[in-house]
Amino acid sequence: MNWKLAFGIAITHLVTKKKQSVVAMLGVLFGISMFIVMISFMTGVNQFLEDMAMDNTPHIRIYNPVEVKDEKIISKAGTGNNSWYVVFHQRPKNDLAKIKNGLLIADKIEKMPEVRGVAPMVSSQVFFNNGPVQIPANISGIDVKKQDALFGLSGKMDDGSLDDLLKGSDDVILGKGLAQKAGVHVGDRVNVTTPEGYNITLKVVGIFSFGIVSLDDSKSYATLATVQKILQRDPSYITDINIKLNDMNKATEIKSELKAQMPGVYLEDWQEANASILAGEKIRNIMTGVVSFTLLLVAGFGIYNIMNMNIVNKMKDIAILKATGFQGNDITAIFLLESLVIGVAGGLLGLLLGFLFSYLLSITPFPAGTFFRISTFPVNFLPQHYILGVLFGFITTLFAGYFPALKASKIDPVIIIRG
């Protein structure tokens, strides 16, 4: 088989039917380019959401939830058939969300080899007051150094410094949205009221932004001692223990180990905390795969139809080639080369167009609205996506061209020449 001759014949066939060749090439081009745009955008969105979630989520969280009593008051009232009982506002069984021996537990966990760091926390709902404005929010008491080491809080500061929390006993940093709602800036003072009615005035020493509007509008941080003082609790009062691991994929396994050692507390790993995000990611991946496969399949059918038409139009040429000594395998190779030329040319141009569209999307302003503070659409430019696009295009065109090529190799030249 003379591959150079076969390639020359294939090119000649493509050039003589320019319109058909261009249409087939455009099908591959747009299929590959849309595949690149979709997968780049979808993986960009997934990566953005995952980064947002993991930046602010511990791998394992230990807490003590406040729950309604298991035993209902109504069950103690009797079982008379002619009696009705109505109970309102049943109180939770735990008045405090305190983790018993929380600091000791944190120290013990921090010594485990699988653990990268531990940050104890006191968290409570409060009201921020600035004149007549009363804003519901969450205040978290933190060990500043440990919290920063695990969650990079200092890198999220828009104004002021995280270290300023350590300089005073009545200081607080606010989320960007919360500071705007309260109408305060760095250096201003704001009143804080707890659900129990305790009131204290704190100085705003910093403003941070996570980029997630719901957090920036409701989150604030102070030192452990400050929040314990606000809540009128002792220095051992801890409501949460946040844990970061060396390998986040071992979170479920380590959570089970900790739960066996500490049956009196509740544990939540990052997968449980971000279940909705992970479910959305799976759905987006499935949608991307289905749409991408459909686009390439349509392009493949286009090549298949055009190659079939090409064979019909080239019946006499095929007969002459066979009559001059070309074998069935040679004819198959010629038409396979035609489809591969279409696939490779369309695929390479599709990669270029896909990259261009992806780049334009990545610089397009993103209307984040009330969910995220992000300036442009999140897009990933990963080499494996482009390699995958070329492979998909190559395989699609190979299969699309194989069956028409096989059909061409079986043509009987005697029947064609006799008419």
JSON list of C-alpha atoms in Angstrom, two decimals, residues 51 60 96 98 100 121 128 140 158 165 228 280 397:
[
{"chain": "A", "resi": 51, "resn": "ASP", "atom": "CA", "xyz": [-12.89, 26.41, 46.25]},
{"chain": "A", "resi": 60, "resn": "ILE", "atom": "CA", "xyz": [-14.45, 17.75, 59.96]},
{"chain": "A", "resi": 96, "resn": "LEU", "atom": "CA", "xyz": [-26.22, 25.40, 75.84]},
{"chain": "A", "resi": 98, "resn": "LYS", "atom": "CA", "xyz": [-21.25, 23.78, 74.69]},
{"chain": "A", "resi": 100, "resn": "LYS", "atom": "CA", "xyz": [-17.98, 19.27, 77.11]},
{"chain": "A", "resi": 121, "resn": "MET", "atom": "CA", "xyz": [-14.60, 28.27, 68.11]},
{"chain": "A", "resi": 128, "resn": "PHE", "atom": "CA", "xyz": [-25.62, 44.34, 65.72]},
{"chain": "A", "resi": 140, "resn": "SER", "atom": "CA", "xyz": [-17.64, 33.61, 66.06]},
{"chain": "A", "resi": 158, "resn": "ASP", "atom": "CA", "xyz": [-10.53, 44.12, 52.57]},
{"chain": "A", "resi": 165, "resn": "LEU", "atom": "CA", "xyz": [-8.02, 41.49, 66.91]},
{"chain": "A", "resi": 228, "resn": "GLN", "atom": "CA", "xyz": [-17.10, 34.25, 75.78]},
{"chain": "A", "resi": 280, "resn": "GLY", "atom": "CA", "xyz": [-24.94, 19.96, 41.73]},
{"chain": "A", "resi": 397, "resn": "THR", "atom": "CA", "xyz": [-14.48, 10.79, 12.51]}
]
